[in-house]
Short mmCIF file of C-alpha atoms and ligand atoms in Angstrom, two decimals:
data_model
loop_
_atom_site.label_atom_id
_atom_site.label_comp_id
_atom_site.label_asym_id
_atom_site.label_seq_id
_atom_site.Cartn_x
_atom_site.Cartn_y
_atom_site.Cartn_z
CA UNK A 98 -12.62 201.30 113.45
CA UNK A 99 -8.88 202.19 114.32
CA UNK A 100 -6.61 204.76 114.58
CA UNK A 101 -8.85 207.78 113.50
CA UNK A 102 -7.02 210.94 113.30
CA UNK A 103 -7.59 214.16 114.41
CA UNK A 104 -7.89 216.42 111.11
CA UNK A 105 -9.25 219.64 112.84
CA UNK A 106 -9.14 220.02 116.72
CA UNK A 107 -11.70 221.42 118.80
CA UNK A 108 -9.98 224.87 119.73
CA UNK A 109 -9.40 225.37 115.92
CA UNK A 110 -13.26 224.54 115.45
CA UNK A 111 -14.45 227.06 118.32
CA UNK A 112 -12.38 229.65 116.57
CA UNK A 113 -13.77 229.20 113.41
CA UNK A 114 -17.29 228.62 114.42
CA UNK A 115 -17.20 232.07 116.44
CA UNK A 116 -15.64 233.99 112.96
CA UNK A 117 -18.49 232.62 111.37
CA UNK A 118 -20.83 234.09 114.06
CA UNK A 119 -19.63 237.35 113.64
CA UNK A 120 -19.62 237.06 110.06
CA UNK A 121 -23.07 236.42 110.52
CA UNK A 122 -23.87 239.35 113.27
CA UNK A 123 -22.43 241.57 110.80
CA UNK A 124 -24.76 240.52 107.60
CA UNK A 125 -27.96 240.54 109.24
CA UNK A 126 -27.28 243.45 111.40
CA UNK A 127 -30.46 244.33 113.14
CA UNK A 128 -32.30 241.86 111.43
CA UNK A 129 -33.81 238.29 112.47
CA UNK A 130 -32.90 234.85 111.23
CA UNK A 131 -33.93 231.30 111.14
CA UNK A 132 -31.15 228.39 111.15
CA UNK A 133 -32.65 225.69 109.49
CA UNK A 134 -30.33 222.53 110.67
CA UNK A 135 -30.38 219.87 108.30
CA UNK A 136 -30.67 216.98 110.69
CA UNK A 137 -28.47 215.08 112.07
CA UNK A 138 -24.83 215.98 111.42
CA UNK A 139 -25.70 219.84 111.25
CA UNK A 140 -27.14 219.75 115.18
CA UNK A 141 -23.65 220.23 117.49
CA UNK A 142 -22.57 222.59 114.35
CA UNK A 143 -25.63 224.60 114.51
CA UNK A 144 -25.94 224.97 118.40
CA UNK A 145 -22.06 226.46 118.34
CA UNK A 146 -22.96 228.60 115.58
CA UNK A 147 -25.99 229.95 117.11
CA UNK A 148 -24.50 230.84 120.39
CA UNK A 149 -22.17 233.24 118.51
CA UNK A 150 -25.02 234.94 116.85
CA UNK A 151 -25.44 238.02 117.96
CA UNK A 152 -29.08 238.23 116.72
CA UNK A 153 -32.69 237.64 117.30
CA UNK A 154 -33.13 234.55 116.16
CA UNK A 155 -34.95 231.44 116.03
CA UNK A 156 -34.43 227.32 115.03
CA UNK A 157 -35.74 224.84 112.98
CA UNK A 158 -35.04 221.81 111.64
CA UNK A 159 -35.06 219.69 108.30
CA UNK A 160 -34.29 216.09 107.43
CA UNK A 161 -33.32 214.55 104.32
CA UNK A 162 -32.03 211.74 103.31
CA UNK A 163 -30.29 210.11 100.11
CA UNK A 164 -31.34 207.11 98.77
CA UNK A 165 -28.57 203.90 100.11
CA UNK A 166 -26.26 204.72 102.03
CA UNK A 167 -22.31 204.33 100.97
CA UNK A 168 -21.13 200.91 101.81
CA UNK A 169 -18.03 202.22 102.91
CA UNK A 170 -16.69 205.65 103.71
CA UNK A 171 -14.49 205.37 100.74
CA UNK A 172 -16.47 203.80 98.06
CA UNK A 173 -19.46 205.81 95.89
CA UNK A 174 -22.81 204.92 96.27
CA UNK A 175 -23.44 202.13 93.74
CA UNK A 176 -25.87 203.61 91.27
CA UNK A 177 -28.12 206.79 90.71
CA UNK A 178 -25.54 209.37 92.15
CA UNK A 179 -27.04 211.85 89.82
CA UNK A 180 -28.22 215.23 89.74
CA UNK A 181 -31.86 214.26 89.39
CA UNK A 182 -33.04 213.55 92.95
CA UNK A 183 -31.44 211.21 94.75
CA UNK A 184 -32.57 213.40 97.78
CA UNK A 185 -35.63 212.99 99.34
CA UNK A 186 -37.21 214.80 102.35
CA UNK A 187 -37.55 213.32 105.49
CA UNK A 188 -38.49 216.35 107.55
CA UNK A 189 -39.75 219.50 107.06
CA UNK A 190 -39.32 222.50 108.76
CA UNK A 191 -41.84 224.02 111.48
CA UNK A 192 -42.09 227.28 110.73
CA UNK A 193 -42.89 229.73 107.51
CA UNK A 194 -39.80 230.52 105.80
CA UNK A 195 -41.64 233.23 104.08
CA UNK A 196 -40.07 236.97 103.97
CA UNK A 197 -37.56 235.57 106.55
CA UNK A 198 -33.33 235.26 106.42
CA UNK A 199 -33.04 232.41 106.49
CA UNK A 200 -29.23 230.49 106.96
CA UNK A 201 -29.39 226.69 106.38
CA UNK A 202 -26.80 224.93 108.65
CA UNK A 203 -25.14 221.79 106.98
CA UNK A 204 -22.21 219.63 108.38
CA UNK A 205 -20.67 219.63 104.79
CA UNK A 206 -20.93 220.63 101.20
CA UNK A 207 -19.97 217.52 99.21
CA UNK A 208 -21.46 217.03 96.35
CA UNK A 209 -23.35 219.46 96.53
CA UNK A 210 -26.92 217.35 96.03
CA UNK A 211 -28.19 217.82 98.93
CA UNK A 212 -27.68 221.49 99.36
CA UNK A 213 -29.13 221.83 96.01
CA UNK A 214 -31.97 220.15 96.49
CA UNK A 215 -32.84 222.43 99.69
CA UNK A 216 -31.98 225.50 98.24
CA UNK A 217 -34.70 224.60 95.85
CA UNK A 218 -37.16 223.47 98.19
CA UNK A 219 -36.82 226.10 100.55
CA UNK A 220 -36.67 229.16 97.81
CA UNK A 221 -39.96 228.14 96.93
CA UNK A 222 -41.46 229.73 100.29
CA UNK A 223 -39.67 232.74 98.88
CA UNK A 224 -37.44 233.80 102.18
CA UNK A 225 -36.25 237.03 102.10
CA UNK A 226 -32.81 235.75 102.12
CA UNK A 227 -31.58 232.36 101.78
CA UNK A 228 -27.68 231.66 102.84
CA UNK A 229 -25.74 228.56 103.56
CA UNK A 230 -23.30 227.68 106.58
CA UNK A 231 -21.60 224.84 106.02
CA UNK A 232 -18.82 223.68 108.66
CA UNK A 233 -16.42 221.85 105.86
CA UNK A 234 -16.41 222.17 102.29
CA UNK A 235 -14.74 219.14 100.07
CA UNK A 236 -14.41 221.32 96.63
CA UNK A 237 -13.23 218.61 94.48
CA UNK A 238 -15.89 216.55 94.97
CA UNK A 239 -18.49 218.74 93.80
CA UNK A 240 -21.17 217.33 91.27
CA UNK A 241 -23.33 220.39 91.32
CA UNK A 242 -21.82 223.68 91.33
CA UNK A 243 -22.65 225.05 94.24
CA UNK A 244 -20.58 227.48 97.21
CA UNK A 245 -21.64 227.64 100.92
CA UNK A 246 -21.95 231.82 102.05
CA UNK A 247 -20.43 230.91 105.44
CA UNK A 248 -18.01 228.16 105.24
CA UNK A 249 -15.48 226.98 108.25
CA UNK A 250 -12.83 224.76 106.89
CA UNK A 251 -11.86 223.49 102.87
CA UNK A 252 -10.86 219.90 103.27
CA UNK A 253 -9.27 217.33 100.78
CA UNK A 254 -11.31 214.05 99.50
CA UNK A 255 -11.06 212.29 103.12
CA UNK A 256 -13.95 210.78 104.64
CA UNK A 257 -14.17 212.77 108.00
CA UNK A 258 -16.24 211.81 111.37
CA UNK A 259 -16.83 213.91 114.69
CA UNK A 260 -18.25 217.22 115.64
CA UNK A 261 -21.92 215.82 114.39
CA UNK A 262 -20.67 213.66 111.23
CA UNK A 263 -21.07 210.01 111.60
CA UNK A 264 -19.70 206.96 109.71
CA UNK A 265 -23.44 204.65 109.62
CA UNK A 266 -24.21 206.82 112.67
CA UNK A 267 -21.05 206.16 115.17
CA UNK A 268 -18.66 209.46 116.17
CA UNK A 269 -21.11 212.38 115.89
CA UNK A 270 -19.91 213.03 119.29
CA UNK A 271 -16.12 213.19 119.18
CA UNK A 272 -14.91 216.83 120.04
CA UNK A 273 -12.58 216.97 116.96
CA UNK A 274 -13.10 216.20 112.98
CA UNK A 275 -11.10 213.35 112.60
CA UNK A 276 -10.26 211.33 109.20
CA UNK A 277 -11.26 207.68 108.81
CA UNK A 278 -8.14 206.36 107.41
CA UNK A 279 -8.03 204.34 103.95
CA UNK A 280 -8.23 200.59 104.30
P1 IMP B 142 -23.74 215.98 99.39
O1 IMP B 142 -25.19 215.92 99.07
O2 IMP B 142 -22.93 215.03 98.61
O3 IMP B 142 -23.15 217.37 99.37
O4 IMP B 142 -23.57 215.32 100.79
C1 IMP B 142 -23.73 215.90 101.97
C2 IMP B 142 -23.95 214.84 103.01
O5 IMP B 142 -23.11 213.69 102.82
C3 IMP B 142 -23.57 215.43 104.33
O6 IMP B 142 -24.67 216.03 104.92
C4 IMP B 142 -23.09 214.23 105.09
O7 IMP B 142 -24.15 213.62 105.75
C5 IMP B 142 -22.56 213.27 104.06
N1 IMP B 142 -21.08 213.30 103.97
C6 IMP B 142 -20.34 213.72 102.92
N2 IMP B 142 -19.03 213.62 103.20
C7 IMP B 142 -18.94 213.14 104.45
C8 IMP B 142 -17.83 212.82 105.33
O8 IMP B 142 -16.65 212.98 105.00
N3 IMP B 142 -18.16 212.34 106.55
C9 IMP B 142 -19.44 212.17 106.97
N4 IMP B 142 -20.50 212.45 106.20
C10 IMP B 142 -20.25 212.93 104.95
MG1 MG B 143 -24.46 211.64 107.22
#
């Protein structure tokens, strides 16, 4: 694929992703928490964020995944892309969630479906607290209304790779969020 380009760079991500530790440090003061990495684009994300947590604290992981995947970064999935579970679990976590803060960590809030699917999964082992960190946020493309508590960057409708996002699983591992241009 040519010519991505760089959207966010990795010094603006590093700043971010330590506000967003404090931010955290600060809420759960004294307390312990759980990140619960939805697998695979949360994993760099979530090992930044972490380090920056000033907390006791401990991991786990959960994997989902939607049913087809888009053909194309820019075109919908073909049919189904409703609000009635299109999201099935892969992967559950390890660990009891129960009477614990718990912060799922999510590359990005899109739709929203997937988020909304764990939130309801996940409140039913009634946590103690239950907050989302989600590294980018595309607003207007929400289906489900839905907000992240800890969120790094708002970005327009552009189909972004790097930094733990893939397109069909390349570029998880390039330093900066780049945008996969428009054919
Ligand atoms: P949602 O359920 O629509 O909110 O989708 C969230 C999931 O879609 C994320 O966890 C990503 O895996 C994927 N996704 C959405 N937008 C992008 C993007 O721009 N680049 C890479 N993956 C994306
Ligand atoms: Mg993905």
């Amino acid at each position: 694929m040519a010519d991505l380009k760089v959207l966010i760079t990795r010094a603006e991500i590093a700043k971010r992703v330590s506000e967003l530790g404090a931010d955290i440090t600060r809420d759960f003061a004294g307390q312990s928490v759980i990140f619960v990495g939805v697998l695979k684009g949360a994993a760099i994300f979530l090992s930044d964020l972490a380090r920056q947590v000033k907390l006791d604290s401990t991991f786990d992981f959960i994997g989902v995944s939607s049913y087809g995947n888009r053909p194309s970064p820019h075109q919908e999935l073909k049919s189904g892309w409703d609000s009635t579970g299109e999201v099935r679990l892969t992967k559950d976590v390890d660990q009891s969630m129960k009477d614990k803060n718990v912060i799922v960590v999510e590359d990005i809030l899109d739709t929203g479906l997937t988020l909304t699917y764990l939130k309801k999964l996940l409140m039913a082992r009634q946590p103690r607290t239950l907050k989302i960190a989600a590294l980018l946020d595309k607003p207007s493309r929400r289906k489900l209304p839905l907000e992240g508590d800890y969120v790094g960057f708002k970005i327009p409708d552009e189909f972004v790779v790097g930094y733990g996002l893939d397109y069909a699983e390349r570029y998880r591992n390039l330093a900066d969020i780049c945008v996969v241009p428009r054919e």
